CSV table of C-alpha atoms in Angstrom, one decimal:
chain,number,residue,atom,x,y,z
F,15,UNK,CA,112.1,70.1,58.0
F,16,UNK,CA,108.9,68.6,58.9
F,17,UNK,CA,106.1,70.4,60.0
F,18,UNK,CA,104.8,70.3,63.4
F,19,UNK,CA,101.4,69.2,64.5
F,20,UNK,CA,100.4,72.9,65.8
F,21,UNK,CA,102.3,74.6,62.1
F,22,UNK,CA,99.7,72.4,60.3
F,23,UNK,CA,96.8,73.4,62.5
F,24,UNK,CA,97.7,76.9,62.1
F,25,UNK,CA,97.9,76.4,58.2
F,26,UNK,CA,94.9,74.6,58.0
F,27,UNK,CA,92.8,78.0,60.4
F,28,UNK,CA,94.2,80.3,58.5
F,29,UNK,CA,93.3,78.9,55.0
F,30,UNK,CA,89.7,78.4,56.5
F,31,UNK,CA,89.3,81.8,58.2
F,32,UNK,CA,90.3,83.3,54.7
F,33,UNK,CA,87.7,81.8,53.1
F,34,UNK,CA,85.3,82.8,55.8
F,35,UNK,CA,86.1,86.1,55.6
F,36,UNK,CA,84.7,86.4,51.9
F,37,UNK,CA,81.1,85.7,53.8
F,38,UNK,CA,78.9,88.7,53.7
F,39,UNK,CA,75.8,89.0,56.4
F,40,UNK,CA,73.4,87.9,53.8
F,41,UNK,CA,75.5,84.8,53.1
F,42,UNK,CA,75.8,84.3,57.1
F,43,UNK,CA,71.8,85.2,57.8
F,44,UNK,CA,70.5,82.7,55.3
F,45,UNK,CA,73.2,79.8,56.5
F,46,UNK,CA,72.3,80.1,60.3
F,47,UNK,CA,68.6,79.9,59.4
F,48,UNK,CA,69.3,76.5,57.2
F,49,UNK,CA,71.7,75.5,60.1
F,50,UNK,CA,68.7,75.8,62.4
F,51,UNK,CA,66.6,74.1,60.7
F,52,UNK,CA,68.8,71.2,60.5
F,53,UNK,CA,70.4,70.9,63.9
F,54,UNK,CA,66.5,71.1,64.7
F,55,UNK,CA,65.9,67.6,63.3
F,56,UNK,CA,68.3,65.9,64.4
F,57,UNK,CA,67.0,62.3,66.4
F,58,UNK,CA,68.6,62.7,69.5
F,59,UNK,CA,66.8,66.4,70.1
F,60,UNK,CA,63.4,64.3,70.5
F,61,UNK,CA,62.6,64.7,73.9
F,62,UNK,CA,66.0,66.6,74.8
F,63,UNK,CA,65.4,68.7,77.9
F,64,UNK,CA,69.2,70.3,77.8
F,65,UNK,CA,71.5,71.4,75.0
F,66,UNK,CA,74.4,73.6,75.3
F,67,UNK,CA,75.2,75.3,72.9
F,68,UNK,CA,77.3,79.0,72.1
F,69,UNK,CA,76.7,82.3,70.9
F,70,UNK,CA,78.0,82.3,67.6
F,71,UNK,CA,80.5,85.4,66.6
F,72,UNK,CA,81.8,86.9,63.6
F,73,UNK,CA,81.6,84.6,60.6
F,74,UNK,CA,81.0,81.5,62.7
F,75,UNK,CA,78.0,79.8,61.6
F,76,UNK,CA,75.2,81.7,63.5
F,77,UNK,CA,73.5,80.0,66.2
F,78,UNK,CA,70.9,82.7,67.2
F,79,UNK,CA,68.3,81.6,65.3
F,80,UNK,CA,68.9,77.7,66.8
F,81,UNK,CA,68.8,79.4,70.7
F,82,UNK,CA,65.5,81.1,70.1
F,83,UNK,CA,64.0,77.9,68.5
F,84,UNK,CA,65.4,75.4,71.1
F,85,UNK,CA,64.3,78.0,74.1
F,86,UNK,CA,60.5,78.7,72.3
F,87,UNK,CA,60.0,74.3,71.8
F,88,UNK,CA,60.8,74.5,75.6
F,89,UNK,CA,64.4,73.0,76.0
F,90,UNK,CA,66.8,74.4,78.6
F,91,UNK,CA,70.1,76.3,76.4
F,92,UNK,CA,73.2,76.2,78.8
F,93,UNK,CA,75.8,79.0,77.4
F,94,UNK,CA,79.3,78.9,78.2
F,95,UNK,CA,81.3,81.1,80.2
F,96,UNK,CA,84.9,81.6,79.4
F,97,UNK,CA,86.9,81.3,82.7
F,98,UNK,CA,90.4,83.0,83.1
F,99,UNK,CA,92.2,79.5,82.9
F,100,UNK,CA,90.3,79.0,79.7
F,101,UNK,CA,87.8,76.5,81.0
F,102,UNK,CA,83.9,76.6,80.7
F,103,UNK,CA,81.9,77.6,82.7
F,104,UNK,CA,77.8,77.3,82.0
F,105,UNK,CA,75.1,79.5,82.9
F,106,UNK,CA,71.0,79.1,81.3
F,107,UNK,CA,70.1,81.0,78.4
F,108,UNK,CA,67.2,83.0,79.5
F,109,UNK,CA,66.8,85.6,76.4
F,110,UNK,CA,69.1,87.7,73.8
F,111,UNK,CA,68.8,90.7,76.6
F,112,UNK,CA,70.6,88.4,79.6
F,113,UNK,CA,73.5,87.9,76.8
F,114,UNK,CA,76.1,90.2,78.0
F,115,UNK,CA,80.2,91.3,76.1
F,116,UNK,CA,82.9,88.9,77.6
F,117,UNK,CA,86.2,88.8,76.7
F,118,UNK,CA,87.4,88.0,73.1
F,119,UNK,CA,84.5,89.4,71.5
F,120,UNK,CA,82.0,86.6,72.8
F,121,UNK,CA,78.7,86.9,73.9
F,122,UNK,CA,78.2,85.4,77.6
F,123,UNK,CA,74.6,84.8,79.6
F,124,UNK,CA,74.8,87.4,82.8
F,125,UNK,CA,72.7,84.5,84.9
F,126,UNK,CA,73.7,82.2,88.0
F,127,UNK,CA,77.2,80.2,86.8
F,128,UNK,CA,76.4,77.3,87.2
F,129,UNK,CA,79.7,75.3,87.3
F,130,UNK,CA,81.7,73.6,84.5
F,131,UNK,CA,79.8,69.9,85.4
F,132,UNK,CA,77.1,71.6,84.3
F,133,UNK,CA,77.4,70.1,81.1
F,134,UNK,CA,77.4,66.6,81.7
F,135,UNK,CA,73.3,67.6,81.6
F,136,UNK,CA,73.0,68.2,78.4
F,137,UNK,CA,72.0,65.4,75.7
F,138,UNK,CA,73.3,67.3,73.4
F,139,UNK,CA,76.6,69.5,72.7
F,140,UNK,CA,76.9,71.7,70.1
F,141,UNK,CA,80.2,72.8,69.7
F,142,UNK,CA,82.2,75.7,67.6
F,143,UNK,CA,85.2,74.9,65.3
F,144,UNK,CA,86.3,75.6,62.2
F,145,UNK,CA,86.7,71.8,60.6
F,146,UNK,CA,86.1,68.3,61.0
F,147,UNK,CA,87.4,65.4,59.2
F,148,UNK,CA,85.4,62.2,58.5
F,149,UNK,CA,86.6,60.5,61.8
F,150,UNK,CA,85.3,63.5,64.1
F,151,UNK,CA,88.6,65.2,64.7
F,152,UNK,CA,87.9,68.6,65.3
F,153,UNK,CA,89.6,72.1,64.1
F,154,UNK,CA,88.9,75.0,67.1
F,155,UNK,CA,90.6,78.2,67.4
F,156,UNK,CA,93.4,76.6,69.5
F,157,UNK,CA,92.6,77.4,72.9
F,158,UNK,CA,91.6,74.2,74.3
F,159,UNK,CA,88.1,75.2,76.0
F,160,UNK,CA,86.1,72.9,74.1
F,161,UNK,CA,88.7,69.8,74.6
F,162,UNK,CA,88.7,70.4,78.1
F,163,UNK,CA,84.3,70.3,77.8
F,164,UNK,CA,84.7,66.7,75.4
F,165,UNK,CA,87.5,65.4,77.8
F,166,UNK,CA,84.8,65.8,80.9
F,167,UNK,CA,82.2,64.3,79.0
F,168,UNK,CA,83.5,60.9,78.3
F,169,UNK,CA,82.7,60.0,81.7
F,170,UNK,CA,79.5,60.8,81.5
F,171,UNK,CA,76.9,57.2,80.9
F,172,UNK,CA,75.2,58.0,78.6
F,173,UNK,CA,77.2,60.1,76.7
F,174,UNK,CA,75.3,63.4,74.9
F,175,UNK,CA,75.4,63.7,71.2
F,176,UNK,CA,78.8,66.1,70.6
F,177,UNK,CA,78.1,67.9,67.2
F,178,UNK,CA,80.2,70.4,65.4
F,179,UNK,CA,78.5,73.0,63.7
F,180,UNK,CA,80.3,74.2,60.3
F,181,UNK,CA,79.7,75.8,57.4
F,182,UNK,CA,79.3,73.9,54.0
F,183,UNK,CA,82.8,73.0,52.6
F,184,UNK,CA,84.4,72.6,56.1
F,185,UNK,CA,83.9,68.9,56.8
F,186,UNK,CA,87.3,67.7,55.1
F,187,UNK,CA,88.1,64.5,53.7
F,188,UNK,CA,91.8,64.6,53.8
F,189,UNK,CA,92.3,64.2,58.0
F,190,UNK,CA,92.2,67.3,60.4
F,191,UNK,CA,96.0,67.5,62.2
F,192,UNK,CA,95.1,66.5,66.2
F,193,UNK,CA,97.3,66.5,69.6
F,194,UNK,CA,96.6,63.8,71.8
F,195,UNK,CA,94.4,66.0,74.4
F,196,UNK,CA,92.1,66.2,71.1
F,197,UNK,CA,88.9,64.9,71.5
F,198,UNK,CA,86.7,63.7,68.3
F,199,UNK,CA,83.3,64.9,67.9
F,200,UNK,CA,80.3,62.4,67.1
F,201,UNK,CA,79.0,64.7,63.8
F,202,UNK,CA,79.0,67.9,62.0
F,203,UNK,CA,76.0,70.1,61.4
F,204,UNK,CA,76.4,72.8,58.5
F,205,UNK,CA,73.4,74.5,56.3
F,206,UNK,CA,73.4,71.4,53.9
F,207,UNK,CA,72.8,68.5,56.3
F,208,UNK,CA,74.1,66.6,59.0
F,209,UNK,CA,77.2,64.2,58.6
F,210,UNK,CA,77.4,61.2,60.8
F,211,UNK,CA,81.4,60.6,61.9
F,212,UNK,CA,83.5,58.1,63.4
């Protein structure tokens, strides 16, 4: 029997989230602070005045140290807002104390929605996931948020930066299993450097 698209995404999380879950807090601490520093020099955030990002959770690569940084050098953070359909919303990060509990654990901005266009501002997009392959196919936690986000932004002239952030070890060689609504990303970002795709 062959196995489905969807069994070999669900393989391929699990294997990953195992090996996530053998990160302790120190190991997490000192990878968002490289992953900062990184994401920090990337080109295209010369003279960016919007980024959205997320509020990292759990073992995800943390992105607290990156929201501070981006929102002290001056550039406006949009946040997402999980909608019941499972769209984005975006609202502007204005400090860890507007960051309020959502559903599914996350971490959402309590300030003025400000509708899910919103992120056809940005010039860059950082988005969560849990692989990448060398072509820019993406891994998420299969509920179709963030395809819906890339989907809207391929109309947008000129297109933002879309960049994955990982941890080391998770941009794959062998290729990520993708559904036809997936949408590739232009790079990955993990504590060791950036990695140019497509």
């Amino acid at each position: 029997m062959t196995t489905t698209v969807r069994e070999a995404k669900r393989a391929l999380r699990e294997r990953i989230l195992a090996r996530r879950s053998e990160l302790d807090a120190t190991a997490l601490a000192a990878a968002g602070r490289s992953l900062s520093d990184v994401v920090l020099a990337l080109s295209e955030l010369a003279g960016a005045h919007t980024v959205a990002a997320y509020v990292s959770v759990g073992r995800e690569p943390g992105t607290g140290p990156l929201i501070e940084a981006l929102s002290d050098d001056g550039v406006d953070v949009l946040l997402p807002v999980l909608l019941p359909g499972g769209d984005l919303d975006w609202a502007a990060y204005t400090g860890p104390r507007g960051l309020v509990p959502a559903a599914r654990g996350l971490l959402e901005p309590d300030g003025d929605r400000l509708g899910p266009a919103a992120v056809a501002s940005a010039d860059v997009l950082l988005v969560p996931g849990l692989a990448v392959d060398r072509r820019g196919h993406r891994l998420g936690r299969g509920g179709g948020s963030y395809d819906r986000v890339l989907a809207r932004l391929l109309a947008v002239s000129p297109p933002p930066l879309t960049c994955v952030l990982l941890h080391d070890g998770e941009v794959l060689d062998i290729p990520v299993p993708r559904e036809p609504h997936d949408v590739p990303v232009d790079a990955a970002a993990t504590p060791s450097g950036v990695h140019r795709l497509r």
